């Protein structure tokens, strides 16, 4: 059993808990995907989740904005507990942004409409204001000139950057990244990671599921290693990569590095 | 979050701008050799099937010309076929409607900036092929092969033969000339305006130069008086073609002044509301009792419009979702109670049962609108749009309901004022219009997570799909009035429309369900992750994509609906088919002459169905459904 606040620096430990998972268990039919996860994410922390495929890392972050429903345990996001109460779910979803492996942009809307949709319909922002915000965000992710195009006309890296802008348009407190670069051609990975690095530096709370070890090493405050639906090791990136404690982590790192 | 520092500067390369695809050019001789005579067996098949097709053409020609004189039964009865017994003196109303529809169609093209272009090479090939077909007709009617299935066809007049020959020669010369002497014809694209002028010119030339003879028919007698709007087609069609061209340019011109989105919205609203206006206010011509209108109808519309608008504006304010739902539920209960008390005729509870039907319908609509208010909530401008939308809806619906319930000035012997092709079109239009939302609702219900909706929709769809349309039509034309609340009744055509809509809606639902299933799970997850509500997700993300995928099937269904309106002939409607099949052969002058009229009916159905399917193919390519 690993304490959820393992490896926090004293400065970090003093911050508020923004996500708390206590004994989260999740089954898909007979298959148990999460075996009691205990985890604390601090405000403005960047947490990278590593692990072999099928280890439950995607399931875990999908539980955090309730795209998947956990059956046991508690998840508390920014002081709100995830229950079946629809109002809580809507509230959490509007504060938690999510970026998917397969982008999931809306293909029938232009890039600008993709980014302004949620601010207008969920946040009820005036249209002009939403457009200004969207253009500023597209500028930040480096593709303001693509605003009038449709997602299908963009490269994968550009699409993923639009997806990030779309999530940021909701002005979330937390961003979840579910393998954001796994579906990209190698030459496009860096443009997406660069955007994420700047976000992290600006103090966004992020949970990133990824296989990009370089990114984890450079940006993460803590690295979590999961296997078979359980947390195996939590550590700061330097000790995690140079001196892993558990044998399973060592095996995983030796296979991947 | 507020600084606009650029995170990434190196941009991936833009996808190449799309250019017109190069058409590989194959010379005709090589094309014929490669496609028709590539091998011995291929050559034999080509010859055999050409002979077969020739004999079919010959058979059709013999049908058309064998009883040459009989075509008077069609030419004489044109008015009957298209508008049934619409009074001749009022016929200008029919032309007015046609004119309005032509103008609207052209303005719609302007709104969508539709200006299809045509490859000169393809045009030349079609021209040559058309000329070739005419030449075959001329050959079969003049020379023939002299043996059994391919004999000469008798009966084509010498003038017509000469005309066919000349036209065929002209078309072939034109087509081949372009193909052989114009440099790279596949790179030349003919503008839509050119095509429009060419079409108008040829129709007008055809109308004014080709002698059709004079055949008019009124009240069972052939008459030879000409020149009035009712008995002539030349003059009105000339105006129609001029309107066509004029409206197209007006539509293009309007684009400069009206924001595209507004322009399109106006045209969409027109296509939903306008035809009803034409049918119930132009063709039917209600005689309003102005005193009653101002005493009752206008105040009621004002009260519902302004009161409802204010209520919706207030309830659409963000954060008032709960109150809106509560008020909506109360209004819904009240509306349902009103319908029930009317239905049971159960007396005088609060005196509400005497409420006018129009108020009852409006209350129901208002309760739905209030329930939708949280979905449309937002900034004041958005809420104002919502409220204006309601006021516009009230204005239009009250106007129509008042018009429908007012006696008509039209002096027609038989009760339905619609007949012939106008009836065919009207039924097809309304059935499609009404079954579309029904189909969407049922498809959504069938894919819903709530078992009750799912079961209800499945039962409805599977039940209706297991019954032949004609059974549904019989059932509704007889039975529906028995199920209606006391004091309510529907005209026969109305009940046919209800039955046909329920039938069509079930098939529509299955088509749309196919589209819903084509949407990837990620789209739902992305909408959920952004915090969209279920209604917003459905309206903004799921349906637009699902409908786009469904367009080919929907057009297929529209064509089917259009053709199957012919079944209303069996339950008593005087549509195009019934007039061709029963009415004309029953006229004393044309006793028993079915063949020409039926051929003509086929032709009319085919022209419309084929145009629709061509238009849908264009739409598909434009929306990128095909790839």
PDB file of C-alpha atoms in Angstrom, chain A residues 62 65 67 93 96 98 100 104-109 117-118 121-122 124-127 136 139-143 145-146 149 153 155 158 161 166-168 170 191 194-195 198-199 202 204, chain B residues 1-15 318 322 374-379 385 520-533 536 540-542 544-545 548:
ATOM      1  CA  UNK A  62     -11.930   8.742 -17.169  1.00  0.00           C
ATOM      2  CA  UNK A  65     -14.757  13.297 -14.990  1.00  0.00           C
ATOM      3  CA  UNK A  67     -16.919   9.221 -18.440  1.00  0.00           C
ATOM      4  CA  UNK A  93     -17.184  18.408 -16.129  1.00  0.00           C
ATOM      5  CA  UNK A  96     -12.244  19.489 -15.749  1.00  0.00           C
ATOM      6  CA  UNK A  98     -10.158  16.419 -21.150  1.00  0.00           C
ATOM      7  CA  UNK A 100      -8.432  12.392 -25.904  1.00  0.00           C
ATOM      8  CA  UNK A 104     -12.668  13.709 -30.894  1.00  0.00           C
ATOM      9  CA  UNK A 105     -13.128  17.081 -32.528  1.00  0.00           C
ATOM     10  CA  UNK A 106     -16.593  17.689 -33.942  1.00  0.00           C
ATOM     11  CA  UNK A 107     -16.088  17.124 -37.658  1.00  0.00           C
ATOM     12  CA  UNK A 108     -19.164  19.081 -38.793  1.00  0.00           C
ATOM     13  CA  UNK A 109     -18.060  22.295 -37.071  1.00  0.00           C
ATOM     14  CA  UNK A 117     -19.353  25.719 -28.694  1.00  0.00           C
ATOM     15  CA  UNK A 118     -19.022  24.922 -25.004  1.00  0.00           C
ATOM     16  CA  UNK A 121     -23.836  26.752 -24.702  1.00  0.00           C
ATOM     17  CA  UNK A 122     -22.495  25.671 -21.311  1.00  0.00           C
ATOM     18  CA  UNK A 124     -23.557  30.981 -21.648  1.00  0.00           C
ATOM     19  CA  UNK A 125     -20.969  33.484 -22.800  1.00  0.00           C
ATOM     20  CA  UNK A 126     -21.958  36.130 -25.356  1.00  0.00           C
ATOM     21  CA  UNK A 127     -20.901  34.994 -28.800  1.00  0.00           C
ATOM     22  CA  UNK A 136      -6.732  34.020 -28.214  1.00  0.00           C
ATOM     23  CA  UNK A 139      -3.154  31.880 -31.042  1.00  0.00           C
ATOM     24  CA  UNK A 140      -1.671  30.294 -27.944  1.00  0.00           C
ATOM     25  CA  UNK A 141      -1.645  26.845 -29.519  1.00  0.00           C
ATOM     26  CA  UNK A 142      -0.177  28.360 -32.663  1.00  0.00           C
ATOM     27  CA  UNK A 143      -2.918  27.892 -35.254  1.00  0.00           C
ATOM     28  CA  UNK A 145      -5.023  30.948 -39.227  1.00  0.00           C
ATOM     29  CA  UNK A 146      -6.866  27.600 -39.254  1.00  0.00           C
ATOM     30  CA  UNK A 149     -11.196  25.274 -41.502  1.00  0.00           C
ATOM     31  CA  UNK A 153      -8.541  19.575 -43.195  1.00  0.00           C
ATOM     32  CA  UNK A 155      -2.995  17.457 -39.598  1.00  0.00           C
ATOM     33  CA  UNK A 158      -3.024  20.573 -35.395  1.00  0.00           C
ATOM     34  CA  UNK A 161      -3.876  21.387 -30.492  1.00  0.00           C
ATOM     35  CA  UNK A 166     -11.368  23.533 -27.025  1.00  0.00           C
ATOM     36  CA  UNK A 167     -10.856  22.233 -23.483  1.00  0.00           C
ATOM     37  CA  UNK A 168      -9.082  25.392 -22.355  1.00  0.00           C
ATOM     38  CA  UNK A 170     -14.011  26.227 -20.691  1.00  0.00           C
ATOM     39  CA  UNK A 191       4.216  20.378 -31.284  1.00  0.00           C
ATOM     40  CA  UNK A 194       5.294  21.884 -26.397  1.00  0.00           C
ATOM     41  CA  UNK A 195       1.783  23.215 -25.836  1.00  0.00           C
ATOM     42  CA  UNK A 198       3.780  25.697 -21.469  1.00  0.00           C
ATOM     43  CA  UNK A 199       0.452  24.870 -19.856  1.00  0.00           C
ATOM     44  CA  UNK A 202       1.762  28.301 -16.230  1.00  0.00           C
ATOM     45  CA  UNK A 204      -2.374  24.234 -14.711  1.00  0.00           C
TER      46      UNK A 204
ATOM     47  CA  UNK B   1      -4.596  32.259 -19.120  1.00  0.00           C
ATOM     48  CA  UNK B   2      -4.962  35.737 -20.473  1.00  0.00           C
ATOM     49  CA  UNK B   3      -1.603  36.293 -22.109  1.00  0.00           C
ATOM     50  CA  UNK B   4      -1.555  35.518 -25.784  1.00  0.00           C
ATOM     51  CA  UNK B   5       1.950  34.227 -26.023  1.00  0.00           C
ATOM     52  CA  UNK B   6       2.312  31.901 -28.950  1.00  0.00           C
ATOM     53  CA  UNK B   7       3.161  28.450 -27.732  1.00  0.00           C
ATOM     54  CA  UNK B   8       4.110  26.874 -30.984  1.00  0.00           C
ATOM     55  CA  UNK B   9       5.449  28.566 -34.040  1.00  0.00           C
ATOM     56  CA  UNK B  10       6.481  25.739 -36.318  1.00  0.00           C
ATOM     57  CA  UNK B  11       3.353  24.768 -38.156  1.00  0.00           C
ATOM     58  CA  UNK B  12       2.714  21.543 -39.946  1.00  0.00           C
ATOM     59  CA  UNK B  13       2.348  22.013 -43.668  1.00  0.00           C
ATOM     60  CA  UNK B  14      -1.087  22.988 -44.826  1.00  0.00           C
ATOM     61  CA  UNK B  15      -2.936  20.342 -46.790  1.00  0.00           C
ATOM     62  CA  UNK B 318     -29.107  31.280 -17.068  1.00  0.00           C
ATOM     63  CA  UNK B 322     -35.315  24.551 -12.439  1.00  0.00           C
ATOM     64  CA  UNK B 374     -33.054  26.084 -20.255  1.00  0.00           C
ATOM     65  CA  UNK B 375     -31.466  24.637 -23.398  1.00  0.00           C
ATOM     66  CA  UNK B 376     -31.674  27.975 -25.185  1.00  0.00           C
ATOM     67  CA  UNK B 377     -30.694  30.068 -22.209  1.00  0.00           C
ATOM     68  CA  UNK B 378     -27.823  32.492 -22.553  1.00  0.00           C
ATOM     69  CA  UNK B 379     -26.928  36.128 -22.989  1.00  0.00           C
ATOM     70  CA  UNK B 385     -33.793  35.523 -30.371  1.00  0.00           C
ATOM     71  CA  UNK B 520     -18.361   7.323 -32.942  1.00  0.00           C
ATOM     72  CA  UNK B 521     -18.403   6.973 -29.187  1.00  0.00           C
ATOM     73  CA  UNK B 522     -15.698   9.628 -28.930  1.00  0.00           C
ATOM     74  CA  UNK B 523     -18.148  12.291 -30.065  1.00  0.00           C
ATOM     75  CA  UNK B 524     -20.408  11.531 -27.108  1.00  0.00           C
ATOM     76  CA  UNK B 525     -17.447  11.483 -24.730  1.00  0.00           C
ATOM     77  CA  UNK B 526     -16.078  14.780 -26.014  1.00  0.00           C
ATOM     78  CA  UNK B 527     -19.494  16.454 -25.632  1.00  0.00           C
ATOM     79  CA  UNK B 528     -19.878  15.028 -22.139  1.00  0.00           C
ATOM     80  CA  UNK B 529     -16.383  16.087 -21.152  1.00  0.00           C
ATOM     81  CA  UNK B 530     -17.193  19.648 -22.238  1.00  0.00           C
ATOM     82  CA  UNK B 531     -20.240  19.630 -19.989  1.00  0.00           C
ATOM     83  CA  UNK B 532     -22.944  19.770 -22.693  1.00  0.00           C
ATOM     84  CA  UNK B 533     -26.345  18.584 -21.516  1.00  0.00           C
ATOM     85  CA  UNK B 536     -27.466  20.057 -26.340  1.00  0.00           C
ATOM     86  CA  UNK B 540     -25.624  20.261 -31.629  1.00  0.00           C
ATOM     87  CA  UNK B 541     -23.358  17.266 -32.050  1.00  0.00           C
ATOM     88  CA  UNK B 542     -25.183  14.016 -32.689  1.00  0.00           C
ATOM     89  CA  UNK B 544     -26.221  17.194 -37.389  1.00  0.00           C
ATOM     90  CA  UNK B 545     -23.707  14.440 -38.022  1.00  0.00           C
ATOM     91  CA  UNK B 548     -25.592  14.250 -42.819  1.00  0.00           C
TER      92      UNK B 548
END
